[in-house]
Coordinates of C-alpha atoms in Angstrom, one line a residue:
X27 CA 19.4 -0.3 45.0
X28 CA 21.6 2.6 43.9
X29 CA 23.7 2.3 47.1
X30 CA 24.8 -1.2 46.1
X31 CA 27.1 0.2 43.4
X32 CA 29.9 2.7 43.9
X33 CA 29.2 6.2 42.6
X34 CA 32.0 6.0 40.1
X35 CA 30.7 2.8 38.6
X36 CA 27.2 4.3 38.4
X37 CA 28.5 7.4 36.8
X38 CA 30.5 5.3 34.3
X39 CA 27.4 3.3 33.5
X40 CA 25.2 6.4 33.0
X41 CA 27.7 7.8 30.5
X42 CA 28.6 4.7 28.5
X43 CA 25.6 2.4 28.5
X44 CA 24.0 4.2 25.5
X45 CA 27.2 4.7 23.7
X46 CA 28.3 1.1 24.3
X47 CA 25.1 -0.4 23.0
X48 CA 25.1 1.8 19.9
X49 CA 28.7 0.7 19.2
X50 CA 27.6 -2.9 19.7
X51 CA 24.6 -2.4 17.3
X52 CA 26.9 -0.9 14.6
X53 CA 29.3 -3.8 15.1
X54 CA 26.5 -6.4 14.7
X55 CA 25.3 -4.7 11.5
X56 CA 28.8 -5.0 10.1
X57 CA 29.0 -8.7 11.0
X58 CA 25.6 -9.4 9.3
X59 CA 26.3 -7.6 6.1
X60 CA 29.7 -9.2 5.6
X61 CA 29.0 -12.7 7.0
X62 CA 25.3 -13.3 6.5
X63 CA 25.7 -14.0 2.7
X64 CA 28.0 -16.9 3.7
X65 CA 25.2 -18.5 5.5
X66 CA 24.2 -20.4 2.4
X67 CA 27.8 -21.1 1.5
X68 CA 28.9 -23.0 4.5
X69 CA 27.7 -25.9 6.5
X70 CA 29.9 -25.1 9.6
X71 CA 27.7 -25.1 12.7
X72 CA 29.8 -22.6 14.6
X73 CA 29.6 -20.1 11.8
X74 CA 25.9 -20.5 11.6
X75 CA 25.7 -20.0 15.4
X76 CA 27.6 -16.7 14.9
X77 CA 25.1 -15.5 12.3
X78 CA 22.2 -16.6 14.6
X79 CA 23.6 -14.8 17.6
X80 CA 24.3 -11.6 15.6
X81 CA 20.8 -11.6 14.1
X82 CA 19.1 -11.9 17.5
X83 CA 21.4 -9.5 19.3
X84 CA 21.0 -6.9 16.6
X85 CA 17.3 -6.5 17.2
X86 CA 17.7 -6.5 21.0
X87 CA 20.5 -3.9 20.9
X88 CA 18.6 -1.5 18.8
X89 CA 15.4 -1.9 20.9
X90 CA 17.3 -1.5 24.1
X91 CA 19.2 1.6 22.9
X92 CA 16.0 3.4 21.8
X93 CA 14.5 2.8 25.3
X94 CA 17.6 4.1 27.0
X95 CA 17.7 7.2 24.9
X96 CA 14.1 7.9 25.6
X97 CA 14.7 7.6 29.4
X98 CA 17.7 9.8 29.2
X99 CA 15.8 12.5 27.3
X100 CA 13.2 12.7 30.1
X101 CA 15.8 13.6 32.7
X102 CA 16.2 17.3 33.2
X103 CA 19.8 17.3 34.2
X104 CA 21.7 20.4 33.1
X105 CA 24.9 18.7 32.4
X106 CA 23.2 16.5 29.9
X107 CA 21.6 19.3 27.9
X108 CA 24.3 19.4 25.2
X109 CA 24.2 15.7 24.6
X110 CA 20.5 15.5 24.1
X111 CA 20.7 16.8 20.6
X112 CA 23.2 14.1 19.6
X113 CA 21.2 11.4 21.4
X114 CA 18.1 12.5 19.4
X115 CA 20.3 12.3 16.2
X116 CA 21.4 8.8 17.1
X117 CA 17.9 7.4 17.6
X118 CA 17.0 7.3 13.8
X119 CA 20.2 5.2 13.3
X120 CA 18.7 2.5 15.5
X121 CA 15.6 2.4 13.2
X122 CA 18.1 2.0 10.4
X123 CA 19.7 -0.9 12.3
X124 CA 16.3 -2.5 13.0
X125 CA 15.8 -2.5 9.3
X126 CA 18.8 -4.7 9.0
X127 CA 21.1 -5.4 6.1
X128 CA 19.8 -6.7 2.7
X129 CA 21.6 -10.0 3.2
X130 CA 19.3 -11.4 5.9
X131 CA 15.8 -10.8 7.0
X132 CA 14.8 -14.1 8.5
X133 CA 16.5 -17.2 9.9
X134 CA 13.7 -19.6 9.2
X135 CA 10.5 -19.7 7.2
X136 CA 8.5 -19.3 10.4
X137 CA 10.1 -15.8 10.9
X138 CA 8.5 -14.6 7.7
X139 CA 5.0 -15.3 9.2
X140 CA 5.8 -12.8 12.0
X141 CA 5.7 -9.8 9.5
X142 CA 2.7 -8.3 11.3
X143 CA 4.7 -8.2 14.6
X144 CA 7.5 -6.3 12.8
X145 CA 5.0 -3.9 11.4
X146 CA 3.7 -3.2 14.9
X147 CA 7.3 -2.8 16.1
X148 CA 7.9 -0.4 13.2
X149 CA 5.0 1.8 14.3
X150 CA 6.1 1.7 18.0
X151 CA 9.8 2.4 17.3
X152 CA 8.9 5.3 14.9
X153 CA 6.6 6.9 17.5
X154 CA 9.3 6.5 20.2
X155 CA 11.9 8.1 17.9
X156 CA 9.6 11.0 17.1
X157 CA 9.0 11.4 20.9
X158 CA 12.8 11.5 21.5
X159 CA 13.2 14.1 18.8
X160 CA 10.4 16.3 20.2
X161 CA 12.0 16.2 23.7
X162 CA 15.2 17.4 22.3
X163 CA 13.8 20.6 20.8
X164 CA 15.0 23.3 20.3
X165 CA 17.6 21.3 18.4
X166 CA 20.4 22.6 16.2
X167 CA 20.5 19.2 14.5
X168 CA 16.8 19.0 13.8
X169 CA 17.1 19.0 10.0
X170 CA 19.6 16.1 9.7
X171 CA 17.7 14.2 12.4
X172 CA 14.4 14.4 10.6
X173 CA 16.1 13.3 7.3
X174 CA 17.6 10.3 9.1
X175 CA 14.3 9.5 10.6
X176 CA 12.8 9.3 7.1
X177 CA 15.7 7.0 6.0
X178 CA 15.3 4.8 9.1
X179 CA 11.6 4.3 8.5
X180 CA 12.3 3.3 4.9
X181 CA 14.9 0.7 5.9
X182 CA 12.6 -0.8 8.5
X183 CA 9.7 -0.8 6.1
X184 CA 11.8 -2.6 3.6
X185 CA 12.4 -5.4 6.1
X186 CA 8.8 -5.7 7.0
X187 CA 7.7 -5.8 3.4
X188 CA 10.4 -8.4 2.7
X189 CA 9.0 -10.6 5.5
X190 CA 5.5 -10.1 4.2
X191 CA 6.3 -11.0 0.6
X192 CA 8.2 -14.2 1.8
X193 CA 5.3 -15.4 4.0
X194 CA 3.8 -18.5 2.5
X195 CA 0.3 -17.1 1.9
X196 CA 1.7 -14.0 0.1
X197 CA 4.3 -16.1 -1.7
X198 CA 1.6 -18.3 -3.1
X199 CA -0.7 -15.4 -3.9
X200 CA 2.1 -13.7 -5.9
X201 CA 2.4 -16.7 -8.2
X202 CA -1.3 -17.1 -8.9
X203 CA -2.4 -15.3 -12.1
X204 CA -5.9 -14.1 -12.7
X205 CA -7.9 -16.7 -14.6
X206 CA -8.3 -16.0 -18.3
X207 CA -11.2 -18.0 -19.7
X208 CA -11.0 -16.3 -23.1
X209 CA -12.9 -13.5 -24.9
X210 CA -16.0 -15.6 -25.6
X211 CA -16.5 -17.1 -22.2
X212 CA -19.2 -14.7 -21.0
X213 CA -21.2 -15.1 -24.2
X214 CA -20.9 -18.9 -24.0
X215 CA -22.1 -19.0 -20.4
X216 CA -25.1 -16.8 -21.2
X217 CA -26.1 -19.1 -24.0
X218 CA -25.6 -22.1 -21.8
X219 CA -27.7 -20.7 -18.9
X220 CA -30.5 -19.6 -21.3
X221 CA -30.7 -23.1 -22.9
X222 CA -30.7 -24.7 -19.5
X223 CA -33.6 -22.5 -18.4
X224 CA -35.6 -23.5 -21.5
X225 CA -34.8 -27.2 -20.9
X226 CA -33.0 -27.5 -24.2
X227 CA -30.5 -30.4 -24.1
X228 CA -27.1 -28.9 -23.6
X229 CA -23.7 -30.4 -23.3
X230 CA -20.3 -28.9 -22.7
X231 CA -17.6 -30.6 -24.7
X232 CA -13.9 -30.3 -23.7
X233 CA -11.6 -30.2 -26.7
X234 CA -8.1 -31.5 -26.3
X235 CA -5.4 -28.9 -26.7
X236 CA -3.9 -29.4 -30.2
X237 CA -0.5 -28.3 -29.0
X238 CA -0.3 -30.9 -26.3
X239 CA 2.3 -33.5 -27.0
X240 CA 3.6 -31.7 -30.0
X241 CA 7.3 -31.0 -30.0
X242 CA 8.3 -27.4 -30.7
X243 CA 10.8 -26.5 -33.4
X244 CA 12.5 -23.9 -31.3
X245 CA 15.7 -25.4 -29.7
X246 CA 15.5 -25.5 -25.9
X247 CA 19.2 -24.5 -25.5
X248 CA 22.0 -23.2 -27.7
X249 CA 23.9 -25.8 -29.8
X250 CA 27.1 -24.9 -28.0
X251 CA 27.9 -25.3 -24.3
X252 CA 26.1 -22.8 -22.0
X253 CA 28.0 -19.7 -21.0
X254 CA 28.0 -18.4 -17.4
X255 CA 25.4 -15.8 -18.4
X256 CA 23.1 -18.4 -20.1
X257 CA 23.3 -20.6 -17.0
X258 CA 22.0 -17.7 -14.9
X259 CA 19.3 -16.8 -17.5
X260 CA 17.9 -20.3 -17.7
X261 CA 18.1 -20.7 -13.9
X262 CA 16.1 -17.5 -13.5
X263 CA 13.5 -18.6 -16.0
X264 CA 12.9 -22.0 -14.2
X265 CA 13.1 -20.3 -10.8
X266 CA 10.1 -18.2 -11.6
X267 CA 8.2 -21.3 -12.6
X268 CA 9.2 -23.9 -10.1
X269 CA 9.4 -21.8 -6.9
X270 CA 5.8 -22.7 -6.7
X271 CA 7.0 -26.1 -5.3
X272 CA 7.4 -24.3 -2.0
X273 CA 3.7 -23.7 -1.7
X274 CA 2.6 -26.9 -3.5
X275 CA 1.4 -25.4 -6.7
X276 CA 0.5 -27.7 -9.6
X277 CA 2.3 -27.2 -12.9
X278 CA 0.9 -27.6 -16.4
X279 CA 1.9 -30.4 -18.8
X280 CA 3.6 -27.9 -21.0
X281 CA 5.8 -26.6 -18.2
X282 CA 6.7 -30.2 -17.1
X283 CA 7.5 -31.4 -20.7
X284 CA 9.6 -28.3 -21.5
X285 CA 11.7 -28.6 -18.4
X286 CA 12.2 -32.3 -19.0
X287 CA 13.3 -31.8 -22.5
X288 CA 15.6 -28.9 -21.5
X289 CA 17.4 -30.9 -18.8
X290 CA 17.7 -33.9 -21.1
X291 CA 19.8 -31.7 -23.4
X292 CA 22.2 -30.6 -20.6
X293 CA 25.4 -32.1 -19.4
X294 CA 25.7 -33.0 -15.7
X295 CA 27.9 -30.0 -15.0
X296 CA 25.5 -27.6 -16.8
X297 CA 22.6 -29.0 -14.9
X298 CA 24.4 -28.6 -11.5
X299 CA 25.2 -25.0 -12.4
X300 CA 21.5 -24.2 -13.2
X301 CA 20.2 -26.0 -10.1
X302 CA 22.6 -24.2 -7.7
X303 CA 21.6 -20.8 -9.2
X304 CA 17.9 -21.7 -8.8
X305 CA 18.4 -22.7 -5.1
X306 CA 20.4 -19.6 -4.5
X307 CA 17.5 -17.5 -5.9
X308 CA 15.0 -19.3 -3.8
X309 CA 17.1 -18.6 -0.7
X310 CA 17.3 -14.9 -1.6
X311 CA 13.6 -14.6 -2.1
X312 CA 12.8 -16.2 1.2
X313 CA 15.5 -15.0 3.6
X314 CA 16.8 -11.6 2.1
X315 CA 15.4 -8.4 0.7
X316 CA 16.1 -9.4 -2.9
X317 CA 12.4 -9.9 -3.8
X318 CA 11.4 -6.3 -2.9
X319 CA 14.7 -4.6 -4.1
X320 CA 14.4 -5.9 -7.6
X321 CA 11.5 -3.8 -8.5
X322 CA 11.1 0.0 -9.2
X323 CA 9.7 0.9 -5.8
X324 CA 12.4 -1.0 -3.9
X325 CA 15.2 0.6 -6.0
X326 CA 13.8 4.1 -5.4
X327 CA 13.6 3.4 -1.7
X328 CA 17.2 2.2 -1.7
X329 CA 18.4 5.4 -3.4
X330 CA 16.4 7.6 -1.0
X331 CA 17.8 5.8 2.0
X332 CA 21.3 6.2 0.8
X333 CA 20.7 9.9 -0.1
X334 CA 19.4 10.5 3.5
X335 CA 22.7 9.2 4.9
X336 CA 24.8 11.4 2.6
X337 CA 22.7 14.5 3.1
X338 CA 22.8 14.1 6.9
X339 CA 26.5 13.7 6.8
X340 CA 26.9 16.9 4.7
X341 CA 24.5 18.9 7.0
X342 CA 26.3 17.7 10.2
X343 CA 29.7 18.6 8.7
X344 CA 28.7 22.0 7.2
X345 CA 27.0 23.3 10.3
X346 CA 30.3 22.7 12.2
X347 CA 28.5 21.5 15.3
X348 CA 31.5 19.6 16.6
X349 CA 32.5 22.5 19.0
X350 CA 29.3 22.1 20.9
X351 CA 29.7 18.4 21.8
X352 CA 32.1 16.0 23.4
X353 CA 34.8 14.8 21.1
X354 CA 34.0 11.1 21.4
X355 CA 30.3 11.7 20.8
X356 CA 31.2 13.6 17.6
X357 CA 33.5 10.7 16.5
X358 CA 30.8 8.2 17.2
X359 CA 28.3 10.2 15.1
X360 CA 30.7 10.3 12.2
X361 CA 31.2 6.6 12.6
X362 CA 27.5 6.0 12.4
X363 CA 27.2 8.1 9.3
X364 CA 30.3 6.9 7.5
X365 CA 29.7 3.2 8.3
X366 CA 26.1 3.5 7.3
X367 CA 27.1 5.0 3.9
X368 CA 29.8 2.4 3.5
X369 CA 27.5 -0.6 4.3
X370 CA 24.8 0.7 2.0
X371 CA 27.3 1.2 -0.8
X372 CA 28.6 -2.4 -0.3
X373 CA 25.0 -3.6 -0.4
X374 CA 24.3 -1.6 -3.5
X375 CA 27.4 -3.0 -5.2
X376 CA 26.4 -6.5 -4.2
X377 CA 22.9 -5.8 -5.6
X378 CA 24.3 -4.7 -8.9
X379 CA 26.4 -7.8 -9.5
X380 CA 23.9 -10.3 -8.1
X381 CA 22.6 -13.2 -10.2
X382 CA 19.1 -11.7 -9.9
X383 CA 20.1 -8.3 -11.3
X384 CA 22.1 -9.8 -14.2
X385 CA 19.3 -12.1 -15.2
X386 CA 16.8 -9.2 -15.0
X387 CA 18.9 -6.9 -17.1
X388 CA 19.8 -9.6 -19.7
X389 CA 16.6 -11.6 -20.1
X390 CA 16.5 -14.9 -21.9
X391 CA 15.9 -14.8 -25.7
X392 CA 13.2 -16.9 -27.3
X393 CA 15.6 -18.3 -29.8
X394 CA 19.0 -19.1 -28.2
X395 CA 20.9 -18.8 -31.5
X396 CA 19.3 -15.5 -32.5
X397 CA 21.7 -12.5 -32.9
X398 CA 21.4 -9.9 -30.1
X399 CA 22.4 -6.3 -30.6
X400 CA 23.3 -6.1 -26.9
X401 CA 25.6 -9.1 -27.0
X402 CA 28.7 -6.8 -26.7
X403 CA 28.1 -6.6 -22.9
X404 CA 27.8 -10.3 -22.4
X405 CA 31.6 -10.7 -22.2
X406 CA 31.8 -8.5 -19.1
X407 CA 28.8 -10.2 -17.5
X408 CA 30.3 -13.6 -18.1
X409 CA 33.6 -12.4 -16.5
X410 CA 31.7 -11.3 -13.4
X411 CA 29.8 -14.6 -13.2
X412 CA 33.0 -16.5 -13.8
X413 CA 34.0 -15.9 -10.2
X414 CA 30.9 -17.9 -9.1
X415 CA 31.2 -20.7 -11.7
X416 CA 31.6 -24.3 -10.6
X417 CA 35.2 -25.3 -10.0
X418 CA 36.4 -28.9 -9.6
X419 CA 39.7 -29.8 -7.8
X420 CA 41.5 -33.1 -7.9
X421 CA 41.7 -34.5 -4.4
X422 CA 43.4 -37.7 -3.1
X423 CA 41.4 -39.8 -0.7
X424 CA 41.7 -43.1 1.1
X425 CA 39.8 -46.0 -0.3
X426 CA 39.0 -47.0 3.2
X427 CA 40.1 -46.2 6.7
X428 CA 42.6 -49.0 7.0
X429 CA 44.6 -49.1 3.7
X430 CA 47.0 -46.5 2.6
X431 CA 46.2 -46.9 -1.1
X432 CA 45.0 -43.6 -2.4
X433 CA 42.5 -42.8 -5.2
X434 CA 42.0 -39.4 -6.8
X435 CA 38.5 -37.8 -7.1
X436 CA 37.4 -34.5 -8.5
X437 CA 35.5 -32.6 -5.9
X438 CA 33.7 -29.2 -5.8
X439 CA 36.1 -26.6 -4.5
X440 CA 34.7 -23.1 -5.1
X441 CA 35.9 -20.0 -3.3
X442 CA 33.9 -19.5 -0.1
X443 CA 33.3 -15.8 -1.0
X444 CA 31.7 -16.5 -4.4
X445 CA 30.1 -20.0 -4.3
X446 CA 26.4 -20.3 -4.2
X447 CA 26.1 -23.1 -1.7
X448 CA 28.2 -25.1 0.8
X449 CA 29.2 -27.8 -1.8
X450 CA 29.2 -30.3 1.0
X451 CA 27.1 -33.5 1.4
X452 CA 26.2 -34.4 5.0
X453 CA 26.3 -38.0 6.2
X454 CA 25.3 -39.8 9.4
X455 CA 26.5 -43.3 10.1
X456 CA 24.2 -45.1 12.4
X457 CA 26.6 -48.0 13.0
X458 CA 29.4 -45.6 13.7
X459 CA 27.2 -43.8 16.2
X460 CA 26.4 -47.0 18.0
X461 CA 30.1 -48.0 18.2
X462 CA 31.0 -44.4 19.1
X463 CA 33.4 -44.1 16.1
X464 CA 34.2 -40.6 15.1
X465 CA 33.7 -40.0 11.3
X466 CA 36.6 -38.9 9.2
X467 CA 36.4 -36.7 6.2
X468 CA 37.3 -38.5 3.0
X469 CA 38.2 -35.4 0.8
X470 CA 39.9 -32.8 3.0
X471 CA 40.2 -29.4 1.3
X472 CA 41.8 -26.3 2.6
X473 CA 40.1 -23.0 2.0
X474 CA 40.1 -19.5 3.5
X475 CA 36.9 -20.1 5.5
X476 CA 38.2 -23.6 6.4
X477 CA 41.4 -22.1 7.9
X478 CA 39.2 -19.8 10.1
X479 CA 36.7 -22.3 11.3
X480 CA 39.0 -25.3 11.8
X481 CA 40.5 -24.1 15.1
X482 CA 37.0 -23.2 16.4
X483 CA 35.5 -26.6 15.2
X484 CA 38.4 -28.5 16.8
X485 CA 38.0 -26.7 20.1
X486 CA 34.3 -27.3 20.1
X487 CA 34.6 -31.0 19.3
X488 CA 37.3 -31.4 22.0
X489 CA 34.9 -29.7 24.5
X490 CA 32.1 -32.0 23.4
X491 CA 34.4 -35.0 23.7
X492 CA 35.5 -33.9 27.2
X493 CA 31.8 -33.6 28.3
X494 CA 31.1 -37.1 26.9
X495 CA 34.2 -38.6 28.6
X496 CA 33.5 -36.9 31.9
X497 CA 29.9 -38.1 32.0
X498 CA 30.9 -41.6 31.0
X499 CA 33.6 -41.7 33.7
X500 CA 31.2 -40.4 36.3
X501 CA 28.6 -43.0 35.3
X502 CA 31.0 -45.9 35.3
X503 CA 33.2 -45.2 38.3
X504 CA 32.6 -47.2 41.5
X505 CA 32.8 -45.4 44.8
X506 CA 32.4 -47.1 48.2
X507 CA 31.6 -43.8 49.8
X508 CA 27.9 -43.5 49.7
X509 CA 27.6 -39.7 50.1
X510 CA 30.1 -39.2 47.4
X511 CA 28.4 -41.7 45.2
X512 CA 25.0 -40.0 45.8
X513 CA 26.5 -36.6 44.9
X514 CA 28.0 -38.0 41.7
X515 CA 24.7 -39.5 40.6
X516 CA 22.8 -36.3 41.3
X517 CA 25.4 -34.3 39.4
X518 CA 25.2 -36.6 36.4
X519 CA 21.4 -36.4 36.5
X520 CA 21.5 -32.6 36.7
X521 CA 23.9 -32.3 33.7
X522 CA 21.7 -34.7 31.6
X523 CA 18.6 -32.7 32.6
X524 CA 20.2 -29.4 31.5
X525 CA 21.3 -30.9 28.2
X526 CA 17.9 -32.4 27.5
X527 CA 16.0 -29.3 28.6
X528 CA 17.8 -27.0 26.1
X529 CA 18.2 -29.7 23.4
X530 CA 22.0 -29.5 23.8
X531 CA 22.4 -33.3 24.0
X532 CA 21.3 -33.7 20.4
X533 CA 23.5 -30.8 19.4
X534 CA 26.5 -32.4 21.1
X535 CA 25.8 -35.7 19.4
X536 CA 25.4 -34.0 16.1
X537 CA 28.7 -32.2 16.3
X538 CA 30.5 -35.4 17.3
X539 CA 29.0 -37.9 14.8
X540 CA 27.7 -36.0 11.8
X541 CA 30.2 -35.8 8.9
X542 CA 30.2 -33.6 5.8
X543 CA 32.2 -34.2 2.6
X544 CA 32.7 -32.5 -0.7
X545 CA 30.4 -33.5 -3.6
X546 CA 32.4 -35.5 -6.1
X547 CA 32.0 -35.2 -9.9
X548 CA 31.6 -39.0 -10.1
X549 CA 28.7 -39.0 -7.6
X550 CA 26.9 -36.1 -9.2
X551 CA 27.1 -37.6 -12.7
X552 CA 25.7 -40.9 -11.3
X553 CA 22.8 -39.0 -9.7
X554 CA 22.0 -37.0 -12.7
X555 CA 22.2 -39.9 -15.1
X556 CA 19.9 -41.9 -12.8
X557 CA 17.3 -39.2 -12.7
X558 CA 17.4 -38.8 -16.5
X559 CA 17.1 -42.5 -16.9
X560 CA 14.1 -42.8 -14.5
X561 CA 12.2 -39.8 -15.7
X562 CA 11.8 -41.4 -19.2
X563 CA 9.4 -43.9 -17.5
X564 CA 7.4 -41.1 -15.9
X565 CA 5.0 -40.4 -18.7
X566 CA 2.0 -39.7 -16.5
X567 CA 1.4 -38.7 -12.9
X568 CA 0.7 -42.2 -11.8
X569 CA 4.0 -43.6 -13.0
X570 CA 5.9 -40.6 -11.7
X571 CA 4.4 -41.2 -8.3
X572 CA 5.3 -44.9 -8.4
X573 CA 8.9 -44.1 -9.2
X574 CA 9.1 -41.3 -6.6
X575 CA 7.6 -43.5 -3.8
X576 CA 9.8 -46.6 -4.6
X577 CA 11.9 -47.8 -1.7
X578 CA 14.5 -49.6 -3.7
X579 CA 12.1 -52.2 -5.3
X580 CA 12.2 -50.3 -8.6
X581 CA 16.0 -50.6 -8.8
X582 CA 15.9 -54.3 -7.6
X583 CA 13.4 -55.2 -10.3
X584 CA 15.4 -53.4 -13.0
X585 CA 18.6 -55.1 -11.9
X586 CA 16.9 -58.5 -11.8
X587 CA 15.5 -58.0 -15.4
X588 CA 19.1 -57.4 -16.7
X589 CA 20.7 -60.4 -15.1
X590 CA 19.9 -64.1 -15.7
X591 CA 21.1 -65.3 -12.3
X592 CA 20.2 -64.2 -8.8
X593 CA 16.4 -64.0 -9.5
X594 CA 15.4 -65.8 -6.3
X595 CA 17.7 -63.6 -4.2
X596 CA 16.1 -60.5 -5.7
X597 CA 12.6 -61.8 -4.9
X598 CA 13.7 -62.5 -1.3
X599 CA 15.2 -59.0 -1.0
X600 CA 11.9 -57.4 -2.2
X601 CA 10.0 -58.8 0.8
X602 CA 12.4 -56.9 3.1
X603 CA 11.8 -53.7 1.2
X604 CA 8.1 -53.6 0.2
X605 CA 6.6 -55.3 3.3
X606 CA 8.2 -53.0 5.8
X607 CA 7.2 -49.5 7.1
X608 CA 8.9 -46.6 5.4
X609 CA 11.2 -45.8 8.4
X610 CA 12.2 -49.4 8.7
X611 CA 13.1 -49.6 5.0
X612 CA 15.4 -46.6 5.4
X613 CA 17.2 -48.3 8.3
X614 CA 17.6 -51.5 6.3
X615 CA 19.1 -49.7 3.3
X616 CA 21.3 -47.7 5.6
X617 CA 22.8 -50.8 7.3
X618 CA 23.1 -52.7 4.0
X619 CA 24.9 -49.8 2.4
X620 CA 27.4 -49.5 5.2
X621 CA 28.1 -53.3 5.2
X622 CA 28.7 -53.3 1.5
X623 CA 30.9 -50.3 1.8
X624 CA 33.1 -52.0 4.3
X625 CA 33.6 -55.2 2.3
X626 CA 36.9 -55.0 0.4
X627 CA 36.7 -55.3 -3.3

């Protein structure tokens, strides 16, 4: 097999395969730490594909490099003796890379369930790295190598722990408190068991909680508008309560009533700010290392890992080992050390100014209007959080696709570097899909990320359209030549088979016909006021379930009761809503909405 390749090519591969894969691994780590936080801030498919590719390639590159270094260390070639020490020094960096950045640990919830696989991989990779280091002895770089090994194990252990804590079973377990029946429970049960043994009539009476249904005197929010810091504080409070929705926990009446009263007192803009912070915190707890870093153990581990990088850099520099090794190898070693320190420093800075850290340092007061001796620092925290606050921008839009009359809406337009979510609402028009009509964005906004992704999106959409046109032309063309016609049919069948096998057909259709548009202030206010209006009727679980499961009949009945005319029409419409399956009712409302939207007012 070796004779198939020229000696020069084989020599080039032997020298650069490990170095090239290490450079690739470092490059992928840089991409992830800078771009992975934007995963929750953008809805662009191509950008998400970039994150997905970098995430998968990062693990592969580190695993492959460790294996290649292990193989090279076993070769007893004299000319490689000097590089073995550096190769052994590089191997702990790959453990560091397998630990990944703080900004992403999983792509989907299912990835968190594979924490045991990562634990097994941690053990195997650590053993392989120790084996590589032992093969390199005697080694002038043994001390910094061992220090880096310790730091690499810490980083990979952080990722494994983050996956474990975000797994659904552990996530649910972390929210379940130990039952507290009270101080007299044991004595009560002893008396109850004794009386039952003596056949004495015994009855357990449940007393209603005297506080249930009683309104508290403490205000649920300050009398003034919420500051940026207070928005984060309240969001962190309700995040710790309602993150149990992910694992189907049941909440108490007190928690439900308190949250309802609180959101009743909010303006639509304040409610949107709190909700977006809550969703951002849920994302961080499930898909990043935030959950484990915001405790004492995680913070200590982070400081130790950074100290390992700094001390290894100092030892490598002070020993002046550069004269023993190739100049490029020394430069690559410095790049690994300096980039590792820089990336960890960026991660530490991001950690310090995150919503989670700020909410932890400045916890919410029981009385919102109480004087706080530490309030002098709130101005600085409000200034930091001001970069992430909700921003609205006036945007002109067409009333419909045919008229040139323009209407001005206020839409969300936060900076892509600081916003907490994409601020887009996705839409899919079934009628437009059937007619093969490409959707158009109603509120076009230009941002930094938009300028970067627009050319890529345009190219991808043009490529998808070219595939669609080519297949359509091949399917519709008439050819009298039977062999050519047979080849054409087989080619079309093959292309369709490939697209269906890899689920690319749905992806192509999604890119062509799914539209996204900015959330408007008018739409959000309507949604919020409707939710506030309906929740006043949800006084018990049964009524709440009835409202939540309504398919439009609740609104039709309410509208009918407010009008004196059109009663029979409402009754006729109800039969098409309540007597249909759920999926059929969704299609009916979808078509009705589109038809009414297209009717000129």
